[in-house]
Amino acid sequence: GEDVEQSLFLSVREGDSSVINCTYTDSSSTYLYWYKQEPGAGLQLLTYIFSNMDMKQDQRLTVLLNKKDKHLSLRIADTQTGDSAIYFCVQGGNKLTFGTGTQLKVEL
Amino acid sequence: GAGVSQSPSNKVTEKGKDVELRCDPISGHTALYWYRQRLGQGLEFLIYFQGNSAPDKSGLPSDRFSAERTGESVSTLTIQRTQQEDSAVYLCASSRPPLAETQYFGPGTRLLVL
């Protein structure tokens, strides 16, 4: 079945880079996404990558896609305390399949 | 409106009662989705509407769950004879094909079944 796996926790120091990794199963997904969820706030689409791309860069965010290994990663450069949130790796089209989320904690 | 809105924001109900959750999508968004998020978990897909038809209901957990949509507007998710395991945050999202890759989420309805 369709499944998305990611580690549950990541702790980094302010100013360092964060890398959140994910593996997915649905090779037919046209897009892969990263969503961000902050406490008390709704889900926010952070970025997405088209399945025929290897990399997408958007300011401090870099998404890498290894389609052969079905591996997706999100790199946040110069991580700030405001980046503390849960990050969901998501596959799918109309029917999105979410991973369990990685809780990113940024320490001073 | 500016974003997807949902009501109520919180709902506490007794086991066995019926509840109705409402979603107002972004104006012009023809696609609407319902998801459920249990505590500490990712989102589970429930149902997807294109217009007022539901091509994919595969995520509805049981026949106690139903949803309908009026045209390309408001949707209601109804849970009959609620059970404690229905306690979760119910999230609605909308998108506008052909840009369906971008689903915009509402703030959710937090349901607690006692």
mmCIF file of C-alpha atoms in Angstrom:
data_model
loop_
_atom_site.group_PDB
_atom_site.id
_atom_site.type_symbol
_atom_site.label_atom_id
_atom_site.label_comp_id
_atom_site.label_asym_id
_atom_site.label_seq_id
_atom_site.Cartn_x
_atom_site.Cartn_y
_atom_site.Cartn_z
ATOM 1 C CA GLY A 1 0.000 0.000 0.000
ATOM 2 C CA GLU A 2 0.954 3.625 -0.071
ATOM 3 C CA ASP A 3 3.202 4.649 2.769
ATOM 4 C CA VAL A 4 5.439 7.553 3.679
ATOM 5 C CA GLU A 5 8.087 7.201 6.348
ATOM 6 C CA GLN A 6 10.100 9.854 8.107
ATOM 7 C CA SER A 7 11.962 10.167 11.378
ATOM 8 C CA LEU A 8 9.961 11.557 14.286
ATOM 9 C CA PHE A 9 12.364 14.096 15.758
ATOM 10 C CA LEU A 10 15.227 16.340 14.737
ATOM 11 C CA SER A 11 17.051 18.792 16.951
ATOM 12 C CA VAL A 12 19.440 21.414 15.571
ATOM 13 C CA ARG A 13 21.129 24.555 16.793
ATOM 14 C CA GLU A 14 20.098 27.938 15.500
ATOM 15 C CA GLY A 15 22.102 28.841 12.421
ATOM 16 C CA ASP A 16 22.864 25.240 11.477
ATOM 17 C CA SER A 17 21.302 23.443 8.518
ATOM 18 C CA SER A 18 18.444 21.002 9.078
ATOM 19 C CA VAL A 19 17.898 17.997 6.851
ATOM 20 C CA ILE A 20 14.666 16.073 7.076
ATOM 21 C CA ASN A 21 14.517 12.811 5.159
ATOM 22 C CA CYS A 22 11.601 10.801 3.876
ATOM 23 C CA THR A 23 10.959 7.641 1.897
ATOM 24 C CA TYR A 24 7.782 7.073 -0.053
ATOM 25 C CA THR A 25 6.220 4.236 -1.985
ATOM 26 C CA ASP A 26 3.964 5.676 -4.668
ATOM 27 C CA SER A 27 6.165 6.008 -7.739
ATOM 28 C CA SER A 28 3.227 7.378 -9.728
ATOM 29 C CA SER A 29 2.973 10.536 -7.617
ATOM 30 C CA THR A 30 3.205 13.509 -9.931
ATOM 31 C CA TYR A 31 4.238 15.781 -7.115
ATOM 32 C CA LEU A 32 5.851 15.362 -3.721
ATOM 33 C CA TYR A 33 5.301 17.933 -1.035
ATOM 34 C CA TRP A 34 6.549 19.268 2.242
ATOM 35 C CA TYR A 35 3.950 20.711 4.590
ATOM 36 C CA LYS A 36 4.666 22.590 7.808
ATOM 37 C CA GLN A 37 2.464 22.524 10.882
ATOM 38 C CA GLU A 38 3.057 24.931 13.733
ATOM 39 C CA PRO A 39 1.345 24.628 17.133
ATOM 40 C CA GLY A 40 -2.116 26.136 16.987
ATOM 41 C CA ALA A 41 -1.789 26.902 13.293
ATOM 42 C CA GLY A 42 -3.073 25.198 10.186
ATOM 43 C CA LEU A 43 -1.105 23.128 7.730
ATOM 44 C CA GLN A 44 0.985 25.230 5.420
ATOM 45 C CA LEU A 45 2.306 24.053 2.088
ATOM 46 C CA LEU A 46 6.020 24.751 2.314
ATOM 47 C CA THR A 47 7.203 23.579 -1.057
ATOM 48 C CA TYR A 48 6.657 20.874 -3.628
ATOM 49 C CA ILE A 49 8.652 19.226 -6.359
ATOM 50 C CA PHE A 50 7.528 17.810 -9.662
ATOM 51 C CA SER A 51 8.443 14.153 -9.983
ATOM 52 C CA ASN A 52 10.676 14.664 -13.026
ATOM 53 C CA MET A 53 12.923 17.079 -11.125
ATOM 54 C CA ASP A 54 15.933 16.185 -8.994
ATOM 55 C CA MET A 55 16.203 19.377 -7.044
ATOM 56 C CA LYS A 56 14.280 22.506 -6.243
ATOM 57 C CA GLN A 57 15.608 25.498 -4.380
ATOM 58 C CA ASP A 58 13.484 28.192 -2.808
ATOM 59 C CA GLN A 59 15.371 30.710 -0.665
ATOM 60 C CA ARG A 60 16.529 28.773 2.434
ATOM 61 C CA LEU A 61 14.784 25.573 1.340
ATOM 62 C CA THR A 62 16.314 22.894 -0.863
ATOM 63 C CA VAL A 63 14.355 19.808 -1.869
ATOM 64 C CA LEU A 64 16.203 16.801 -3.249
ATOM 65 C CA LEU A 65 14.404 13.945 -4.958
ATOM 66 C CA ASN A 66 15.945 10.563 -5.666
ATOM 67 C CA LYS A 67 13.242 8.880 -7.671
ATOM 68 C CA LYS A 68 15.142 5.629 -8.053
ATOM 69 C CA ASP A 69 15.364 5.169 -4.282
ATOM 70 C CA LYS A 70 12.035 6.956 -3.630
ATOM 71 C CA HIS A 71 13.810 9.291 -1.256
ATOM 72 C CA LEU A 72 12.894 12.913 -0.634
ATOM 73 C CA SER A 73 14.719 15.361 1.573
ATOM 74 C CA LEU A 74 14.184 18.901 2.780
ATOM 75 C CA ARG A 75 17.145 21.023 3.735
ATOM 76 C CA ILE A 76 16.616 24.246 5.666
ATOM 77 C CA ALA A 77 19.657 26.491 5.630
ATOM 78 C CA ASP A 78 20.449 28.817 8.540
ATOM 79 C CA THR A 79 17.698 27.303 10.680
ATOM 80 C CA GLN A 80 15.887 29.789 12.894
ATOM 81 C CA THR A 81 13.751 29.328 16.009
ATOM 82 C CA GLY A 82 10.735 30.212 13.877
ATOM 83 C CA ASP A 83 11.381 27.051 11.876
ATOM 84 C CA SER A 84 10.415 24.932 14.873
ATOM 85 C CA ALA A 85 7.404 22.952 13.707
ATOM 86 C CA ILE A 86 6.306 19.556 12.468
ATOM 87 C CA TYR A 87 7.254 18.876 8.864
ATOM 88 C CA PHE A 88 5.214 16.407 6.851
ATOM 89 C CA CYS A 89 6.474 14.612 3.770
ATOM 90 C CA VAL A 90 3.532 14.010 1.437
ATOM 91 C CA GLN A 91 3.003 11.994 -1.703
ATOM 92 C CA GLY A 92 0.063 11.805 -4.048
ATOM 93 C CA GLY A 93 -2.201 13.813 -6.280
ATOM 94 C CA ASN A 94 -5.831 14.264 -5.349
ATOM 95 C CA LYS A 95 -5.467 11.863 -2.462
ATOM 96 C CA LEU A 96 -2.509 12.977 -0.408
ATOM 97 C CA THR A 97 -0.696 10.469 1.789
ATOM 98 C CA PHE A 98 1.068 12.053 4.717
ATOM 99 C CA GLY A 99 4.007 10.786 6.677
ATOM 100 C CA THR A 100 3.810 10.863 10.465
ATOM 101 C CA GLY A 101 5.729 14.134 10.544
ATOM 102 C CA THR A 102 9.162 15.137 11.815
ATOM 103 C CA GLN A 103 9.207 17.462 14.778
ATOM 104 C CA LEU A 104 12.009 19.969 14.304
ATOM 105 C CA LYS A 105 13.306 21.605 17.443
ATOM 106 C CA VAL A 106 15.666 24.535 17.069
ATOM 107 C CA GLU A 107 17.834 25.273 20.075
ATOM 108 C CA LEU A 108 19.616 28.521 20.803
ATOM 109 C CA GLY B 1 -12.930 34.388 1.643
ATOM 110 C CA ALA B 2 -9.203 34.650 2.040
ATOM 111 C CA GLY B 3 -8.720 31.032 3.022
ATOM 112 C CA VAL B 4 -10.457 27.786 3.819
ATOM 113 C CA SER B 5 -12.665 28.128 6.862
ATOM 114 C CA GLN B 6 -14.080 25.423 9.061
ATOM 115 C CA SER B 7 -16.659 25.383 11.805
ATOM 116 C CA PRO B 8 -16.910 24.748 14.605
ATOM 117 C CA SER B 9 -13.288 25.101 15.630
ATOM 118 C CA ASN B 10 -13.886 22.791 18.580
ATOM 119 C CA LYS B 11 -16.631 20.294 19.274
ATOM 120 C CA VAL B 12 -17.164 18.192 22.362
ATOM 121 C CA THR B 13 -19.861 15.567 22.124
ATOM 122 C CA GLU B 14 -21.078 12.502 23.930
ATOM 123 C CA LYS B 15 -20.588 9.038 22.567
ATOM 124 C CA GLY B 16 -23.500 8.021 20.375
ATOM 125 C CA LYS B 17 -24.446 11.525 19.273
ATOM 126 C CA ASP B 18 -24.249 12.757 15.667
ATOM 127 C CA VAL B 19 -21.999 15.654 14.671
ATOM 128 C CA GLU B 20 -21.775 17.848 11.595
ATOM 129 C CA LEU B 21 -18.588 19.570 10.568
ATOM 130 C CA ARG B 22 -18.579 22.334 8.008
ATOM 131 C CA CYS B 23 -16.013 23.469 5.470
ATOM 132 C CA ASP B 24 -16.059 26.607 3.336
ATOM 133 C CA PRO B 25 -13.455 26.304 0.572
ATOM 134 C CA ILE B 26 -11.647 29.142 -1.101
ATOM 135 C CA SER B 27 -13.901 30.781 -3.659
ATOM 136 C CA GLY B 28 -13.307 29.308 -7.100
ATOM 137 C CA HIS B 29 -11.753 26.102 -5.833
ATOM 138 C CA THR B 30 -13.620 23.219 -7.394
ATOM 139 C CA ALA B 31 -11.841 20.445 -5.517
ATOM 140 C CA LEU B 32 -12.411 19.830 -1.816
ATOM 141 C CA TYR B 33 -10.846 17.263 0.488
ATOM 142 C CA TRP B 34 -11.454 15.987 4.000
ATOM 143 C CA TYR B 35 -8.695 14.529 6.164
ATOM 144 C CA ARG B 36 -8.471 13.334 9.735
ATOM 145 C CA GLN B 37 -5.481 13.815 12.024
ATOM 146 C CA ARG B 38 -5.306 11.773 15.184
ATOM 147 C CA LEU B 39 -3.127 13.012 18.011
ATOM 148 C CA GLY B 40 0.565 12.738 17.148
ATOM 149 C CA GLN B 41 -0.068 11.288 13.733
ATOM 150 C CA GLY B 42 -0.092 12.359 10.115
ATOM 151 C CA LEU B 43 -3.207 13.047 8.138
ATOM 152 C CA GLU B 44 -5.506 10.317 6.886
ATOM 153 C CA PHE B 45 -7.396 10.979 3.667
ATOM 154 C CA LEU B 46 -11.169 10.621 4.014
ATOM 155 C CA ILE B 47 -12.890 11.861 0.861
ATOM 156 C CA TYR B 48 -12.362 14.032 -2.192
ATOM 157 C CA PHE B 49 -14.951 16.113 -4.045
ATOM 158 C CA GLN B 50 -14.700 17.469 -7.565
ATOM 159 C CA GLY B 51 -17.615 19.856 -7.778
ATOM 160 C CA ASN B 52 -20.408 18.157 -5.889
ATOM 161 C CA SER B 53 -19.495 14.623 -6.848
ATOM 162 C CA ALA B 54 -17.144 12.452 -4.827
ATOM 163 C CA PRO B 55 -14.886 10.374 -7.107
ATOM 164 C CA ASP B 56 -12.932 9.013 -4.167
ATOM 165 C CA LYS B 57 -14.573 8.042 -0.877
ATOM 166 C CA SER B 58 -12.047 5.360 -0.133
ATOM 167 C CA GLY B 59 -10.844 6.884 3.110
ATOM 168 C CA LEU B 60 -14.154 7.024 4.957
ATOM 169 C CA PRO B 61 -13.581 4.711 7.967
ATOM 170 C CA SER B 62 -17.105 3.320 8.230
ATOM 171 C CA ASP B 63 -20.683 3.861 7.135
ATOM 172 C CA ARG B 64 -21.114 6.180 10.125
ATOM 173 C CA PHE B 65 -19.168 8.745 8.115
ATOM 174 C CA SER B 66 -20.719 10.628 5.224
ATOM 175 C CA ALA B 67 -20.056 13.865 3.414
ATOM 176 C CA GLU B 68 -21.838 16.040 0.953
ATOM 177 C CA ARG B 69 -21.101 19.166 -0.972
ATOM 178 C CA THR B 70 -23.374 21.803 -2.415
ATOM 179 C CA GLY B 71 -22.199 22.740 -5.879
ATOM 180 C CA GLU B 72 -18.650 24.024 -5.698
ATOM 181 C CA SER B 73 -19.165 25.492 -2.274
ATOM 182 C CA VAL B 74 -19.731 24.357 1.273
ATOM 183 C CA SER B 75 -19.188 20.783 2.365
ATOM 184 C CA THR B 76 -20.390 19.028 5.487
ATOM 185 C CA LEU B 77 -18.885 15.937 7.043
ATOM 186 C CA THR B 78 -21.341 14.038 9.218
ATOM 187 C CA ILE B 79 -20.373 11.446 11.784
ATOM 188 C CA GLN B 80 -23.279 9.442 13.138
ATOM 189 C CA ARG B 81 -23.307 7.633 16.480
ATOM 190 C CA THR B 82 -19.885 9.013 17.375
ATOM 191 C CA GLN B 83 -17.362 6.782 19.093
ATOM 192 C CA GLN B 84 -14.376 7.754 21.228
ATOM 193 C CA GLU B 85 -11.997 6.678 18.462
ATOM 194 C CA ASP B 86 -13.525 9.387 16.255
ATOM 195 C CA SER B 87 -11.783 11.996 18.422
ATOM 196 C CA ALA B 88 -9.355 13.822 16.143
ATOM 197 C CA VAL B 89 -8.811 17.022 14.227
ATOM 198 C CA TYR B 90 -10.793 17.022 11.000
ATOM 199 C CA LEU B 91 -9.128 19.071 8.300
ATOM 200 C CA CYS B 92 -10.573 20.352 5.074
ATOM 201 C CA ALA B 93 -8.572 21.483 2.058
ATOM 202 C CA SER B 94 -9.425 22.927 -1.320
ATOM 203 C CA SER B 95 -7.631 23.324 -4.605
ATOM 204 C CA ARG B 96 -8.259 24.661 -8.063
ATOM 205 C CA PRO B 97 -7.438 22.339 -10.932
ATOM 206 C CA PRO B 98 -5.320 22.359 -13.022
ATOM 207 C CA LEU B 99 -3.226 23.560 -10.120
ATOM 208 C CA ALA B 100 -4.528 20.733 -7.957
ATOM 209 C CA GLU B 101 -1.043 20.140 -6.680
ATOM 210 C CA THR B 102 -1.588 22.954 -4.231
ATOM 211 C CA GLN B 103 -4.087 22.031 -1.543
ATOM 212 C CA TYR B 104 -4.839 24.811 0.890
ATOM 213 C CA PHE B 105 -5.865 23.640 4.340
ATOM 214 C CA GLY B 106 -8.318 25.086 6.805
ATOM 215 C CA PRO B 107 -7.579 25.370 10.526
ATOM 216 C CA GLY B 108 -9.483 22.192 11.317
ATOM 217 C CA THR B 109 -12.231 21.160 13.700
ATOM 218 C CA ARG B 110 -11.035 19.526 16.888
ATOM 219 C CA LEU B 111 -13.555 16.841 17.827
ATOM 220 C CA LEU B 112 -13.595 15.246 21.254
ATOM 221 C CA VAL B 113 -15.985 12.386 21.907
ATOM 222 C CA LEU B 114 -16.495 11.679 25.593
#
